[in-house]
Amino acid sequence: MSLEVVILAAGQGSRMRSSLPKVLHLLAGKPLLQHVIDRARQLSPAAIHVVAGHGADQVRAACEGQALSWVEQRQQLGTGHAVLQALPAIGDDSTVLVLYGDVPLVPVATLEALVGAAASAPALLTASLDDPAGYGRILRDADGEFRAVVEHKDATDFERAVREVNTGILAAPARLLHRYLPRVGNSNQQREYYLPDVLSLALADGVVVQTAPAESALSVMGVNDQLQLSVLERELQRQRAEALLQAGVRLADPARIDIRGSLQCGRDVFIDVNCVFTGTVVLGDGVSIGPNCVLGDTTIGAGSEVCAMSHLQSARVGSGCTVGPFARLRVGTSLGDEARVGNFVETKKAAIGAGSKINHLSYVGDCDMGGGVNIGAGTITCNYDGVNKHITRIGDGAFVGSNATLVAPVEIGPDGFVAAGSTITRPVATGELAVGRGKQRNIKGWTRPGTTDKD
Ligand code: UD1
Ligand code: CA
């Protein structure tokens, strides 16, 4: 039987107090809705229908390029009405799984089980909450069988005492939804078409309605405001840190790491506190990351060490390298094995060969550097003439003295030597020494201006 997923994402989310549609708020660097889509995708559904309304254009644009079937719900007349908009695109023979675009952490296994149970009768995911206020309550008969969902606003005080709530997530045979959803009315406090009313209608016709308990309250928690979003952020980060620990990664503090993308680690990796990982980051065996580092879309080879306060974006670091503390490796930086980039060094579009060293206070951009090169403190590649960017080439074994200014385009040949303080504008051939600085003059008998005799 084929599976059709319907994701409800038309609500405004006014309590977020933001101009961004609620489902586009980021959780671990990814829109809430994308989390839901990614999880749904793991069930291999025939289609994923997204019901959009508030900010529909923006929501759609954020999901561009993905195989999704878009349904517009112009007016938000309730969850039942929302699912009804998606039904025309769904055949009788499938199972429908309804998800909320603002409930991002439901385990895939829970969804799988729910879908599995719903082949012939609807199945509803419920949760027991200490504070069920605001939720639809699950009403059961004396035998504990499901009777109905009653919304908080429609419930009596007695019903409000029930702590078992509707998570909103349900699976049902499509033919049941086709039969009963159009019959759901809106004579309730909110004048809305409630999706769970479908269950009561089916029940009245003798259909069995199943319920399944969620594994935890957090796993089915939705986002209505920034506070709830922050709770889920910590929960997801906790899960990720736990998975890393279980995989053998050593974390100085599992509560102080943020993974906003994917982080893949080899054996014996150590990560100190307050590190942030974005995009796709790969750390090889034995890599050590110091405190307060930010790494985005970066690969680090085995045995390399990134010291405190370093920022690496779209960089590739070989094995046995040392980076930082306080290094900034920008897009297109690649370090060969055993290379060293020290404090207050910025690199961009720089291929730095094996064993080369840029230990202090330098800017190396648009640079093609061989291996075994030594760059002295304060060296700058002047890659920009105000209009265009130019390349600096530095051959194997070259030595660039401190405070050199390499005005690109320029080339230092292999084993070339640049004297400290030089401004280099012309190529330096293999093995040559280039001295490009004003000659020192010492003036004898010179008196400091403003120095007067006090007696
Ligand atoms: C709903 C359930 C309630 C449940 C709670 C769990 C109904 C009637 N009530 O209540 O039993 O305990 O969720 O969080 O189903 N949406 C649309 N179009 C609409 C209305 C809603 O797309 O016309 C979407 C929202 O964007 C949201 C989801 O459906 O993602 C739930 O809507 P919301 O208004 O939060 O439902 P609740 O009233 O909280
Ligand atoms: Ca809600």
Coordinates of C-alpha atoms and ligand atoms in Angstrom, one line a residue:
M1 CA 0.0 0.0 0.0
S2 CA 1.4 3.4 -0.9
L3 CA 1.9 6.2 1.6
E4 CA 0.9 9.8 1.2
V5 CA 2.2 12.3 3.7
V6 CA 0.3 15.5 4.3
I7 CA 2.2 18.3 6.2
L8 CA 0.2 21.1 7.7
A9 CA 2.1 24.3 7.5
A10 CA -0.5 27.0 6.8
G11 CA -0.7 28.5 10.3
Q12 CA 0.6 32.0 11.0
G13 CA 2.5 31.4 14.2
S14 CA 1.8 34.9 15.5
R15 CA 3.3 34.0 18.9
M16 CA 6.7 33.8 17.3
R17 CA 6.5 37.6 17.0
S18 CA 8.4 37.5 13.7
S19 CA 7.8 38.3 10.1
L20 CA 9.2 35.0 9.1
P21 CA 6.5 32.3 8.6
K22 CA 6.7 30.0 11.6
V23 CA 7.7 26.8 9.8
L24 CA 10.8 28.6 8.3
H25 CA 12.3 29.4 11.7
L26 CA 15.6 27.5 12.1
L27 CA 16.2 24.6 14.3
A28 CA 19.8 23.5 14.3
G29 CA 20.3 25.7 11.3
K30 CA 17.5 24.1 9.2
P31 CA 13.9 25.3 8.8
L32 CA 11.4 23.5 11.0
L33 CA 9.4 22.4 7.9
Q34 CA 12.6 20.9 6.4
H35 CA 13.1 18.7 9.5
V36 CA 9.6 17.4 9.0
I37 CA 10.1 16.9 5.3
D38 CA 13.4 15.1 5.8
R39 CA 11.9 12.7 8.3
A40 CA 8.8 12.1 6.1
R41 CA 11.2 11.3 3.2
Q42 CA 12.7 8.5 5.2
L43 CA 9.4 6.7 5.0
S44 CA 9.6 6.6 1.2
P45 CA 6.2 8.0 0.6
A46 CA 4.6 8.2 -2.8
A47 CA 4.2 11.9 -2.3
I48 CA 4.6 14.6 0.3
H49 CA 1.8 17.2 0.2
V50 CA 2.6 20.5 2.0
V51 CA -0.4 22.6 2.9
A52 CA 0.8 26.2 2.9
G53 CA -1.2 29.4 3.7
H54 CA 0.5 32.2 5.6
G55 CA 3.6 33.2 3.8
A56 CA 3.0 30.4 1.2
D57 CA 5.3 32.0 -1.4
Q58 CA 8.1 32.3 1.0
V59 CA 7.6 28.7 2.4
R60 CA 7.5 27.3 -1.2
A61 CA 10.7 29.3 -2.1
A62 CA 12.5 27.9 0.9
C63 CA 11.8 24.4 -0.3
E64 CA 12.7 24.9 -4.0
G65 CA 14.0 22.0 -6.0
Q66 CA 12.4 19.4 -3.8
A67 CA 9.8 16.9 -4.9
L68 CA 6.8 18.2 -3.0
S69 CA 3.2 18.6 -3.9
W70 CA 2.0 22.0 -2.8
V71 CA -1.5 22.7 -1.7
E72 CA -2.7 26.2 -0.8
Q73 CA -5.1 26.7 2.0
R74 CA -6.1 30.4 1.6
Q75 CA -8.0 30.6 4.8
Q76 CA -7.0 28.7 7.9
L77 CA -10.3 27.1 8.8
G78 CA -8.9 24.3 10.9
T79 CA -6.8 21.2 10.7
G80 CA -9.6 19.2 9.1
H81 CA -10.1 21.8 6.4
A82 CA -6.3 21.8 5.8
V83 CA -6.2 18.1 5.2
L84 CA -9.3 18.3 3.0
Q85 CA -7.4 20.6 0.6
A86 CA -4.8 17.9 0.0
L87 CA -7.3 15.0 -0.4
P88 CA -8.2 15.5 -4.1
A89 CA -4.6 14.6 -5.0
I90 CA -4.7 11.4 -3.0
G91 CA -6.2 8.1 -4.2
D92 CA -8.4 5.8 -2.1
D93 CA -6.0 3.0 -1.8
S94 CA -3.2 4.7 0.1
T95 CA -2.5 5.4 3.7
V96 CA -2.3 9.0 4.7
L97 CA 0.1 10.3 7.4
V98 CA -0.7 13.8 8.7
L99 CA 2.3 15.7 10.2
Y100 CA 2.6 19.2 11.5
G101 CA 5.2 21.5 9.9
D102 CA 6.0 22.9 13.4
V103 CA 6.5 19.5 15.2
P104 CA 10.0 18.6 14.0
L105 CA 11.4 15.9 16.3
V106 CA 9.1 12.9 15.9
P107 CA 11.3 9.9 15.6
V108 CA 11.0 8.2 12.2
A109 CA 10.4 4.8 14.0
T110 CA 7.3 6.3 15.7
L111 CA 6.0 7.4 12.4
E112 CA 6.8 4.0 10.8
A113 CA 4.9 2.2 13.5
L114 CA 1.9 4.6 13.2
V115 CA 1.7 4.1 9.5
G116 CA 2.1 0.3 9.9
A117 CA -0.9 0.3 12.3
A118 CA -3.1 2.4 10.0
A119 CA -3.5 0.0 7.0
S120 CA -7.1 -0.6 7.8
A121 CA -8.1 1.7 10.7
P122 CA -7.0 5.2 11.8
A123 CA -4.2 5.5 14.4
L124 CA -3.6 8.5 16.5
L125 CA -0.4 9.5 18.3
T126 CA -1.1 10.7 21.8
A127 CA 1.1 12.0 24.6
S128 CA 0.7 12.4 28.4
L129 CA 1.5 15.8 29.5
D130 CA 1.9 17.3 33.0
D131 CA 0.4 20.5 31.7
P132 CA -2.1 19.6 29.0
A133 CA -3.5 23.1 28.8
G134 CA -4.3 24.2 25.2
Y135 CA -4.2 20.7 23.7
G136 CA -7.0 18.5 22.5
R137 CA -7.8 15.9 25.2
I138 CA -8.2 12.2 24.5
L139 CA -11.6 10.9 25.9
R140 CA -11.9 7.2 26.5
D141 CA -14.7 5.0 27.6
A142 CA -14.8 2.8 30.8
D143 CA -12.9 0.1 28.9
G144 CA -10.2 2.6 28.0
E145 CA -11.3 2.6 24.3
F146 CA -10.8 5.8 22.4
R147 CA -14.0 7.9 22.1
A148 CA -13.1 11.3 20.9
V149 CA -10.7 14.3 21.0
V150 CA -12.2 17.4 22.6
E151 CA -10.4 20.6 22.1
H152 CA -9.3 22.6 25.2
K153 CA -11.7 25.4 24.3
D154 CA -14.6 23.1 23.9
A155 CA -13.8 20.9 27.0
T156 CA -15.6 20.8 30.3
D157 CA -13.5 21.2 33.5
F158 CA -13.8 17.5 34.0
E159 CA -12.5 16.8 30.5
R160 CA -9.7 19.4 31.0
A161 CA -8.4 17.3 33.9
V162 CA -7.4 14.6 31.3
R163 CA -3.7 14.7 30.8
E164 CA -3.6 12.5 27.7
V165 CA -3.6 14.8 24.6
N166 CA -3.8 14.6 20.9
T167 CA -0.3 15.2 19.4
G168 CA -2.1 16.1 16.1
I169 CA -0.2 13.4 14.2
L170 CA -2.3 10.6 12.8
A171 CA -2.3 8.0 10.1
A172 CA -5.5 6.7 8.4
P173 CA -6.6 4.8 5.3
A174 CA -7.3 7.4 2.6
R175 CA -10.7 6.0 1.8
L176 CA -11.8 6.8 5.4
L177 CA -10.7 10.4 5.1
H178 CA -12.4 10.6 1.7
R179 CA -15.6 9.3 3.3
Y180 CA -15.7 11.2 6.6
L181 CA -13.6 14.4 6.3
P182 CA -16.1 16.2 4.0
R183 CA -18.8 15.5 6.7
V184 CA -16.9 17.2 9.5
G185 CA -18.6 20.4 10.6
N186 CA -17.5 23.5 12.4
S187 CA -20.0 23.9 15.2
N188 CA -17.5 24.4 18.0
Q189 CA -16.0 27.3 20.0
Q190 CA -13.5 28.2 17.3
R191 CA -15.8 27.7 14.3
E192 CA -13.1 25.5 12.8
Y193 CA -13.1 22.1 11.0
Y194 CA -11.3 19.9 13.4
L195 CA -9.4 16.9 11.9
P196 CA -9.8 14.7 14.9
D197 CA -13.6 14.9 14.4
V198 CA -13.1 12.5 11.5
L199 CA -12.2 9.8 14.1
S200 CA -15.5 10.3 16.0
L201 CA -17.5 10.0 12.7
A202 CA -15.6 6.8 11.8
L203 CA -16.1 5.4 15.3
A204 CA -19.9 6.0 15.1
D205 CA -19.8 3.8 11.9
G206 CA -18.1 1.0 13.9
V207 CA -14.6 1.7 12.7
V208 CA -12.0 0.9 15.3
V209 CA -9.7 3.9 16.2
Q210 CA -6.3 3.0 17.5
T211 CA -4.0 5.2 19.6
A212 CA -0.3 4.9 20.2
P213 CA 1.6 6.7 22.9
A214 CA 4.5 9.0 21.9
E215 CA 7.9 8.0 23.4
S216 CA 8.3 11.3 25.1
A217 CA 6.6 14.7 25.4
L218 CA 9.6 16.4 23.7
S219 CA 9.4 14.1 20.7
V220 CA 6.0 15.4 19.8
M221 CA 6.4 19.0 21.1
G222 CA 5.4 21.7 18.7
V223 CA 6.8 25.2 18.3
N224 CA 4.5 28.1 19.0
D225 CA 6.9 30.6 20.4
Q226 CA 10.7 31.3 20.7
L227 CA 10.8 29.7 24.1
Q228 CA 9.5 26.4 22.7
L229 CA 11.9 26.7 19.8
S230 CA 14.8 27.1 22.2
V231 CA 13.7 24.0 24.2
L232 CA 13.7 21.9 21.0
E233 CA 17.0 23.3 19.9
R234 CA 18.6 22.1 23.2
E235 CA 16.8 18.8 22.9
L236 CA 18.1 18.2 19.3
Q237 CA 21.6 19.3 20.2
R238 CA 21.5 16.9 23.3
Q239 CA 20.5 14.1 21.0
R240 CA 23.4 14.9 18.6
A241 CA 26.0 15.2 21.3
E242 CA 24.8 11.9 22.8
A243 CA 25.1 10.2 19.4
L244 CA 28.7 11.5 19.1
L245 CA 29.6 10.3 22.5
Q246 CA 28.2 6.9 21.7
A247 CA 30.3 6.9 18.5
G248 CA 33.4 7.4 20.6
V249 CA 33.9 11.1 20.2
R250 CA 35.2 12.8 23.4
L251 CA 33.3 16.0 24.2
A252 CA 34.6 18.3 26.9
D253 CA 30.9 19.1 27.6
P254 CA 28.0 17.6 25.7
A255 CA 25.9 20.6 26.7
R256 CA 28.2 23.0 25.0
I257 CA 28.4 21.9 21.3
D258 CA 26.1 23.0 18.5
I259 CA 25.8 21.0 15.3
R260 CA 23.8 22.9 12.7
G261 CA 24.4 20.5 9.9
S262 CA 26.2 17.2 9.8
L263 CA 29.4 16.4 11.7
Q264 CA 31.2 13.2 10.8
C265 CA 34.1 12.1 13.1
G266 CA 36.8 9.5 12.9
R267 CA 38.2 7.6 15.9
D268 CA 39.7 9.4 19.0
V269 CA 38.4 12.9 18.1
F270 CA 38.2 15.4 20.9
I271 CA 36.1 18.5 20.8
D272 CA 36.4 21.2 23.5
V273 CA 33.6 23.5 24.7
N274 CA 31.5 26.0 22.7
C275 CA 32.3 24.8 19.2
V276 CA 29.8 25.3 16.4
F277 CA 29.6 23.2 13.3
T278 CA 27.6 24.2 10.2
G279 CA 27.1 22.5 6.9
T280 CA 29.1 19.4 6.3
V281 CA 32.1 19.0 8.5
V282 CA 34.3 15.9 8.5
L283 CA 37.0 15.4 11.2
G284 CA 39.5 12.6 10.7
D285 CA 41.0 10.2 13.2
G286 CA 42.7 11.9 16.2
V287 CA 41.6 15.4 15.4
S288 CA 41.4 17.8 18.2
I289 CA 39.3 21.0 18.2
G290 CA 40.0 23.6 20.8
P291 CA 37.4 25.7 22.6
N292 CA 35.3 28.3 20.9
C293 CA 35.9 27.2 17.3
V294 CA 33.5 27.6 14.4
L295 CA 33.8 25.2 11.5
G296 CA 31.6 25.3 8.4
D297 CA 31.8 22.9 5.4
T298 CA 35.3 21.9 6.3
T299 CA 37.3 18.7 6.3
I300 CA 40.2 18.2 8.7
G301 CA 42.7 15.4 8.1
A302 CA 43.9 12.9 10.7
G303 CA 45.9 14.1 13.7
S304 CA 45.4 17.8 13.0
E305 CA 44.8 20.2 15.8
V306 CA 42.6 23.3 15.5
C307 CA 43.4 25.5 18.5
A308 CA 41.1 27.8 20.4
M309 CA 39.1 30.6 18.8
S310 CA 39.6 29.6 15.2
H311 CA 37.1 30.1 12.4
L312 CA 37.2 27.8 9.4
Q313 CA 34.8 28.1 6.5
S314 CA 34.9 25.9 3.4
A315 CA 38.4 24.9 4.1
R316 CA 40.3 21.7 3.7
V317 CA 43.0 20.9 6.2
G318 CA 45.4 18.0 5.6
S319 CA 46.7 15.6 8.3
G320 CA 49.1 16.6 11.0
C321 CA 48.4 20.3 10.6
T322 CA 48.1 22.9 13.4
V323 CA 45.6 25.8 13.0
G324 CA 45.2 28.7 15.3
P325 CA 44.7 29.8 18.0
F326 CA 42.8 32.7 16.5
A327 CA 43.2 31.6 12.9
R328 CA 40.7 32.4 10.2
L329 CA 40.6 30.0 7.3
R330 CA 38.1 31.3 4.7
V331 CA 36.6 29.8 1.6
G332 CA 38.9 27.9 -0.7
T333 CA 41.7 27.5 1.8
S334 CA 43.5 24.2 1.6
L335 CA 46.4 23.1 3.8
G336 CA 48.8 20.3 2.8
D337 CA 49.8 17.8 5.4
E338 CA 51.8 19.1 8.4
A339 CA 51.2 22.7 7.5
R340 CA 50.8 25.3 10.2
V341 CA 48.7 28.4 10.3
G342 CA 49.1 30.3 13.5
N343 CA 47.5 33.2 15.4
F344 CA 45.9 36.1 13.7
V345 CA 46.4 34.7 10.2
E346 CA 43.7 35.0 7.6
T347 CA 43.7 32.9 4.5
K348 CA 41.3 32.9 1.5
K349 CA 41.5 30.9 -1.7
A350 CA 44.9 29.8 -0.7
A351 CA 46.5 26.4 -1.5
I352 CA 49.2 26.0 1.1
G353 CA 51.6 23.1 0.5
A354 CA 52.7 20.4 2.8
G355 CA 54.8 21.6 5.8
S356 CA 54.5 25.3 5.0
K357 CA 54.2 27.7 7.9
I358 CA 52.4 30.9 8.3
N359 CA 52.7 31.3 12.0
H360 CA 51.7 34.9 12.9
L361 CA 49.7 37.9 11.8
S362 CA 49.4 37.5 8.1
Y363 CA 46.9 37.7 5.2
V364 CA 47.3 35.2 2.5
G365 CA 44.7 35.4 -0.2
D366 CA 44.5 34.2 -3.8
C367 CA 47.7 32.4 -3.2
D368 CA 49.3 29.2 -4.7
M369 CA 52.0 28.2 -2.2
G370 CA 54.2 25.2 -2.5
G371 CA 55.5 23.0 0.3
G372 CA 58.1 23.8 3.0
V373 CA 57.5 27.6 2.7
N374 CA 58.1 29.9 5.6
I375 CA 56.0 33.0 5.8
G376 CA 57.2 35.5 8.3
A377 CA 55.0 37.5 10.7
G378 CA 53.0 40.3 9.2
T379 CA 53.3 39.2 5.6
I380 CA 50.5 40.3 3.3
T381 CA 49.6 39.2 -0.2
C382 CA 48.2 42.3 -1.8
N383 CA 45.7 40.5 -4.0
Y384 CA 43.4 43.4 -4.8
D385 CA 44.2 46.4 -6.9
G386 CA 40.8 48.0 -6.3
V387 CA 39.3 46.4 -9.3
N388 CA 40.6 42.9 -9.8
K389 CA 42.0 40.1 -7.7
H390 CA 45.4 38.7 -8.6
I391 CA 47.4 35.6 -7.7
T392 CA 50.6 35.3 -5.7
R393 CA 52.6 32.2 -6.5
I394 CA 55.3 31.0 -4.0
G395 CA 57.5 28.0 -4.9
D396 CA 58.6 25.1 -2.7
G397 CA 61.1 26.0 0.1
A398 CA 60.7 29.8 -0.3
F399 CA 61.4 32.0 2.6
V400 CA 59.4 35.2 3.0
G401 CA 60.8 37.4 5.8
S402 CA 58.6 39.3 8.3
N403 CA 56.4 42.2 7.2
A404 CA 56.8 41.5 3.5
T405 CA 54.2 42.9 1.1
L406 CA 53.8 40.7 -2.0
V407 CA 52.0 42.8 -4.6
A408 CA 50.1 40.4 -6.9
P409 CA 50.3 39.3 -9.6
V410 CA 53.8 38.2 -8.5
E411 CA 55.8 35.0 -8.2
I412 CA 58.5 33.9 -5.7
G413 CA 60.4 31.0 -7.2
P414 CA 61.3 27.8 -5.4
D415 CA 63.9 28.5 -2.6
G416 CA 63.5 32.3 -3.3
F417 CA 64.2 34.5 -0.3
V418 CA 62.5 37.7 0.5
A419 CA 64.1 40.0 3.0
A420 CA 62.1 41.3 5.9
G421 CA 60.2 44.4 5.3
S422 CA 60.3 44.1 1.5
T423 CA 57.6 45.3 -0.9
I424 CA 57.8 42.8 -3.8
T425 CA 56.4 43.9 -7.1
R426 CA 58.6 41.9 -9.5
P427 CA 59.1 38.1 -9.7
V428 CA 61.8 36.6 -7.6
A429 CA 63.5 33.7 -9.5
T430 CA 64.6 30.4 -8.0
G431 CA 67.1 30.8 -5.2
E432 CA 67.3 34.6 -5.6
L433 CA 67.3 37.0 -2.6
A434 CA 65.0 40.0 -3.1
V435 CA 65.4 43.0 -1.0
G436 CA 62.8 45.6 -1.6
R437 CA 63.0 48.2 1.1
G438 CA 64.4 51.7 1.8
K439 CA 68.1 51.6 2.9
Q440 CA 68.8 52.5 6.5
R441 CA 70.6 55.8 7.2
N442 CA 72.0 56.6 10.6
I443 CA 72.4 60.4 11.3
K444 CA 75.0 61.2 13.8
G445 CA 74.7 64.1 16.3
W446 CA 71.0 64.3 15.7
T447 CA 68.8 66.0 18.4
R448 CA 65.2 65.1 19.1
P449 CA 62.8 67.9 18.2
G450 CA 61.2 69.5 21.2
T451 CA 64.0 68.4 23.6
T452 CA 64.9 71.5 25.6
D453 CA 67.4 72.1 28.4
K454 CA 65.6 72.4 31.7
D455 CA 68.3 74.1 33.8
Ligands
UD1_1 C1 -4.2 21.0 17.3 C2 -5.2 19.9 17.5 C3 -5.2 19.5 19.0 C4 -3.8 19.1 19.4 C5 -2.8 20.1 19.0 C6 -1.4 19.6 19.1 C7 -7.1 20.2 16.0 C8 -8.5 20.7 15.9 N1 -6.6 20.4 17.2 O1 -4.6 22.1 18.0 O2 -6.1 18.5 19.3 O3 -3.7 18.8 20.8 O4 -2.9 20.5 17.6 O5 -0.5 20.6 18.9 O6 -6.6 19.5 15.2 N2 -2.9 24.3 10.4 C9 -3.2 24.6 9.1 N3 -4.3 25.1 8.7 C10 -5.3 25.4 9.6 C11 -5.1 25.1 10.9 C12 -3.9 24.6 11.3 O7 -2.3 24.3 8.3 O8 -6.4 25.8 9.1 C13 -1.7 23.8 10.9 C14 -0.8 24.8 11.7 O9 0.0 25.5 10.9 C15 -0.1 23.8 12.6 C16 -1.0 22.6 12.8 O10 -1.9 22.7 11.7 O11 1.1 23.3 12.0 C17 -1.8 22.7 14.1 O12 -2.5 23.9 14.2 P1 -2.7 24.7 15.5 O13 -3.5 25.8 15.3 O14 -1.4 24.8 16.2 O15 -3.6 23.6 16.3 P2 -4.1 23.6 17.7 O16 -5.2 24.5 17.9 O17 -2.9 23.9 18.6
CA2 CA -0.1 24.4 18.0

